[in-house]
Amino acid sequence: RKEVEQDPGPFNVPEGATVAFNCTYSNSASQSFFWYRQDCRKEPKLLMSVYSSGNEDGRFTAQLNRASQYISLLIRDSKLSDSATYLCVVMSYGQNFVFGPGTRLSVLP
Amino acid sequence: GAVVSQHPSWVICKSGTSVKIECRSLDFQATTMFWYRQFPKQSLMLMATSNEGSKATYEQGVEKDKFLINHASLTLSTLTVTSAHPEDSSFYICSARDLRGSNRGTEAFFGQGTRLTVV
């Protein structure tokens, strides 16, 4: 089993749609969680950290369920510019980041 | 956010030659740098972790004699692909972090990536 797994995708949604990405991780000792966004042929960029209480940043909402070892990202009112690959990233304390395989999103006009 | 500069952004080289990729942290001291490789439509795979002033730790299956990593200062790490072959063609990305004290657990900052094509 992979350490971090994500929805296989791709997700093709119309502008304005709400889309949710799911991620599960296997290492119960993981302590930090992030969503990164990667555009084609570019480096990953931090979208948001994920906190136990859940957190929201504009149209983006991230949630963490430690008991189920599950992380989610919700994007509301999708924009064309949201088209990218979304990477779930998990880290144990002070250790390396482990990247999920990513879920590709295409927002269509 | 912090800035990590990676150079070159792309390189084409002949099979059998060596290529050096630089990763610099511009506005913070990176105690640890990570080197990743990403093949098309795949996720980032960690190749090695380097701590300033010590030898790099390589992931299983990564040849340390082929991918030479040097992390001589807190702001610079280099990855040298020696005797490159077409199968080494990939997108290489570095990541820098300051893992001292309260900085542990914080986000990583990535270089812009280097697209290597070996012909």
Short mmCIF file of C-alpha atoms in Angstrom, two decimals:
data_model
loop_
_atom_site.label_atom_id
_atom_site.label_comp_id
_atom_site.label_asym_id
_atom_site.label_seq_id
_atom_site.Cartn_x
_atom_site.Cartn_y
_atom_site.Cartn_z
CA ARG A 1 0.00 0.00 0.00
CA LYS A 2 1.30 3.45 -0.90
CA GLU A 3 2.02 5.78 1.97
CA VAL A 4 -0.21 8.52 0.56
CA GLU A 5 -3.06 7.82 -1.80
CA GLN A 6 -5.36 10.18 -3.65
CA ASP A 7 -8.35 10.08 -5.94
CA PRO A 8 -7.00 8.94 -9.31
CA GLY A 9 -8.69 11.64 -11.36
CA PRO A 10 -8.73 13.43 -13.66
CA PHE A 11 -11.60 15.61 -12.61
CA ASN A 12 -13.22 17.61 -15.39
CA VAL A 13 -15.70 20.13 -14.02
CA PRO A 14 -17.46 23.22 -15.38
CA GLU A 15 -16.68 26.67 -14.10
CA GLY A 16 -18.50 27.42 -10.89
CA ALA A 17 -18.68 23.81 -9.79
CA THR A 18 -17.68 22.53 -6.38
CA VAL A 19 -15.10 19.76 -6.39
CA ALA A 20 -13.71 17.66 -3.56
CA PHE A 21 -10.42 15.78 -3.43
CA ASN A 22 -9.73 12.95 -1.05
CA CYS A 23 -6.46 11.70 0.37
CA THR A 24 -5.56 8.93 2.78
CA TYR A 25 -2.26 8.24 4.50
CA SER A 26 -0.90 5.12 6.13
CA ASN A 27 1.57 6.44 8.70
CA SER A 28 -0.32 7.16 11.89
CA ALA A 29 2.69 9.08 13.21
CA SER A 30 2.30 11.73 10.52
CA GLN A 31 2.08 15.16 12.02
CA SER A 32 1.87 17.77 9.31
CA PHE A 33 -0.35 17.85 6.30
CA PHE A 34 -0.47 20.08 3.27
CA TRP A 35 -2.12 20.54 -0.06
CA TYR A 36 0.19 21.64 -2.83
CA ARG A 37 -0.73 22.68 -6.30
CA GLN A 38 1.42 21.86 -9.30
CA ASP A 39 0.94 23.38 -12.72
CA CYS A 40 2.24 21.55 -15.73
CA ARG A 41 6.04 21.56 -15.90
CA LYS A 42 6.28 23.73 -12.80
CA GLU A 43 7.35 23.18 -9.23
CA PRO A 44 4.74 22.43 -6.54
CA LYS A 45 3.47 25.43 -4.65
CA LEU A 46 1.84 25.41 -1.25
CA LEU A 47 -1.90 25.84 -1.45
CA MET A 48 -2.65 25.45 2.22
CA SER A 49 -1.66 23.64 5.35
CA VAL A 50 -4.24 21.34 6.89
CA TYR A 51 -5.08 21.66 10.57
CA SER A 52 -6.94 19.28 12.82
CA SER A 53 -9.78 21.74 13.29
CA GLY A 54 -10.14 22.22 9.56
CA ASN A 55 -9.32 25.46 7.84
CA GLU A 56 -10.63 27.64 5.09
CA ASP A 57 -8.94 30.05 2.73
CA GLY A 58 -11.37 31.79 0.44
CA ARG A 59 -12.88 29.19 -1.86
CA PHE A 60 -10.69 26.43 -0.47
CA THR A 61 -11.50 24.32 2.58
CA ALA A 62 -9.23 21.63 3.96
CA GLN A 63 -10.16 19.05 6.55
CA LEU A 64 -8.25 16.41 8.46
CA ASN A 65 -9.57 13.33 10.18
CA ARG A 66 -6.73 11.79 12.15
CA ALA A 67 -8.77 8.81 13.31
CA SER A 68 -9.50 7.83 9.73
CA GLN A 69 -6.15 9.12 8.44
CA TYR A 70 -8.01 11.08 5.84
CA ILE A 71 -7.54 14.55 4.37
CA SER A 72 -9.82 16.43 2.04
CA LEU A 73 -9.76 19.57 -0.07
CA LEU A 74 -12.92 21.30 -1.22
CA ILE A 75 -12.88 23.93 -3.93
CA ARG A 76 -16.00 26.01 -4.34
CA ASP A 77 -16.95 28.12 -7.35
CA SER A 78 -14.20 26.64 -9.51
CA LYS A 79 -12.28 29.00 -11.78
CA LEU A 80 -10.43 28.19 -14.98
CA SER A 81 -7.24 29.12 -13.15
CA ASP A 82 -7.82 26.32 -10.66
CA SER A 83 -6.87 23.79 -13.35
CA ALA A 84 -3.78 22.02 -12.02
CA THR A 85 -2.67 18.88 -10.25
CA TYR A 86 -3.37 18.87 -6.52
CA LEU A 87 -0.88 17.04 -4.36
CA CYS A 88 -1.62 15.75 -0.89
CA VAL A 89 1.53 15.92 1.21
CA VAL A 90 2.13 14.24 4.54
CA MET A 91 5.06 14.63 6.86
CA SER A 92 6.14 12.96 10.07
CA TYR A 93 7.76 15.25 12.59
CA GLY A 94 10.86 16.80 11.10
CA GLN A 95 11.03 14.24 8.36
CA ASN A 96 10.69 14.14 4.64
CA PHE A 97 7.57 15.15 2.81
CA VAL A 98 5.72 12.27 1.22
CA PHE A 99 3.74 13.24 -1.82
CA GLY A 100 0.60 11.61 -3.02
CA PRO A 101 0.35 10.81 -6.72
CA GLY A 102 -1.77 13.92 -7.29
CA THR A 103 -5.21 14.48 -8.71
CA ARG A 104 -5.52 16.43 -11.90
CA LEU A 105 -8.29 19.00 -12.16
CA SER A 106 -9.48 20.59 -15.37
CA VAL A 107 -12.03 23.38 -15.04
CA LEU A 108 -13.87 23.81 -18.31
CA PRO A 109 -15.48 27.01 -19.62
CA GLY B 1 7.27 32.79 1.27
CA ALA B 2 10.89 31.86 1.19
CA VAL B 3 12.66 31.72 -2.14
CA VAL B 4 14.56 28.76 -3.48
CA SER B 5 16.36 29.22 -6.76
CA GLN B 6 17.21 26.26 -8.93
CA HIS B 7 19.44 26.46 -11.95
CA PRO B 8 19.37 25.66 -14.81
CA SER B 9 15.68 25.46 -15.55
CA TRP B 10 16.31 23.19 -18.48
CA VAL B 11 19.29 21.43 -19.99
CA ILE B 12 19.92 19.17 -22.94
CA CYS B 13 23.04 17.07 -22.84
CA LYS B 14 24.64 14.25 -24.72
CA SER B 15 24.61 10.74 -23.38
CA GLY B 16 27.67 10.06 -21.25
CA THR B 17 28.20 13.61 -20.08
CA SER B 18 27.60 14.99 -16.60
CA VAL B 19 25.17 17.68 -15.61
CA LYS B 20 25.21 19.79 -12.46
CA ILE B 21 22.05 21.29 -11.01
CA GLU B 22 22.22 23.96 -8.33
CA CYS B 23 19.70 24.71 -5.63
CA ARG B 24 20.04 27.85 -3.54
CA SER B 25 17.99 29.15 -0.67
CA LEU B 26 18.00 32.90 -1.10
CA ASP B 27 16.52 34.26 2.08
CA PHE B 28 16.86 31.55 4.68
CA GLN B 29 19.32 28.94 5.81
CA ALA B 30 18.44 25.48 4.60
CA THR B 31 19.72 22.87 7.00
CA THR B 32 18.21 20.18 4.84
CA MET B 33 17.68 19.92 1.13
CA PHE B 34 15.69 17.27 -0.66
CA TRP B 35 16.10 16.22 -4.25
CA TYR B 36 13.15 14.82 -6.15
CA ARG B 37 12.62 13.41 -9.59
CA GLN B 38 9.34 13.50 -11.42
CA PHE B 39 8.54 11.54 -14.55
CA PRO B 40 5.65 12.65 -16.77
CA LYS B 41 2.24 12.24 -15.16
CA GLN B 42 3.78 10.84 -12.02
CA SER B 43 4.28 12.28 -8.58
CA LEU B 44 7.50 13.53 -7.07
CA MET B 45 9.77 10.76 -5.92
CA LEU B 46 12.39 11.52 -3.31
CA MET B 47 15.89 10.68 -4.47
CA ALA B 48 17.98 11.84 -1.55
CA THR B 49 18.12 14.02 1.52
CA SER B 50 21.15 16.12 2.30
CA ASN B 51 22.04 17.89 5.49
CA GLU B 52 24.53 20.72 5.44
CA GLY B 53 28.03 19.48 5.94
CA SER B 54 27.28 15.78 5.87
CA LYS B 55 26.80 13.03 3.31
CA ALA B 56 23.47 12.68 1.60
CA THR B 57 21.08 9.89 2.42
CA TYR B 58 19.82 8.18 -0.69
CA GLU B 59 16.50 6.44 -1.15
CA GLN B 60 16.43 2.81 -2.07
CA GLY B 61 17.13 2.27 -5.73
CA VAL B 62 18.92 5.56 -6.26
CA GLU B 63 22.57 5.16 -7.21
CA LYS B 64 24.69 7.46 -5.08
CA ASP B 65 27.63 7.23 -7.47
CA LYS B 66 25.46 8.36 -10.33
CA PHE B 67 23.63 11.16 -8.55
CA LEU B 68 26.24 13.07 -6.60
CA ILE B 69 24.89 15.46 -4.03
CA ASN B 70 26.88 18.14 -2.29
CA HIS B 71 25.50 20.38 0.45
CA ALA B 72 28.53 22.35 1.49
CA SER B 73 26.75 25.40 2.86
CA LEU B 74 23.43 26.37 4.38
CA THR B 75 22.35 28.04 1.16
CA LEU B 76 23.59 25.77 -1.61
CA SER B 77 23.16 22.17 -2.62
CA THR B 78 24.13 20.64 -5.93
CA LEU B 79 23.03 17.50 -7.72
CA THR B 80 25.35 16.15 -10.40
CA VAL B 81 24.00 13.54 -12.77
CA THR B 82 27.09 11.67 -13.90
CA SER B 83 27.36 9.79 -17.17
CA ALA B 84 23.82 10.72 -18.04
CA HIS B 85 21.73 8.40 -20.18
CA PRO B 86 18.39 8.97 -21.92
CA GLU B 87 16.55 7.18 -19.10
CA ASP B 88 17.80 9.90 -16.73
CA SER B 89 15.71 12.42 -18.64
CA SER B 90 13.27 13.78 -16.11
CA PHE B 91 12.16 16.80 -14.12
CA TYR B 92 14.41 17.29 -11.10
CA ILE B 93 13.20 19.49 -8.24
CA CYS B 94 14.94 20.51 -5.07
CA SER B 95 13.29 21.44 -1.82
CA ALA B 96 14.86 23.34 1.02
CA ARG B 97 13.88 23.47 4.67
CA ASP B 98 15.24 24.81 7.90
CA LEU B 99 14.70 22.00 10.36
CA ARG B 100 16.13 23.68 13.40
CA GLY B 101 14.02 24.08 16.50
CA SER B 102 10.52 25.38 15.95
CA ASN B 103 10.96 25.32 12.19
CA ARG B 104 10.48 21.56 12.14
CA GLY B 105 7.10 20.68 10.74
CA THR B 106 6.77 23.75 8.58
CA GLU B 107 6.29 23.85 4.87
CA ALA B 108 8.97 23.08 2.33
CA PHE B 109 10.01 25.51 -0.36
CA PHE B 110 10.71 24.28 -3.83
CA GLY B 111 13.04 25.31 -6.56
CA GLN B 112 11.61 25.92 -10.00
CA GLY B 113 12.78 22.55 -11.23
CA THR B 114 15.22 21.48 -13.93
CA ARG B 115 14.05 19.66 -17.00
CA LEU B 116 16.86 17.38 -18.10
CA THR B 117 16.85 15.82 -21.54
CA VAL B 118 19.61 13.42 -22.41
CA VAL B 119 20.02 12.74 -26.10
#
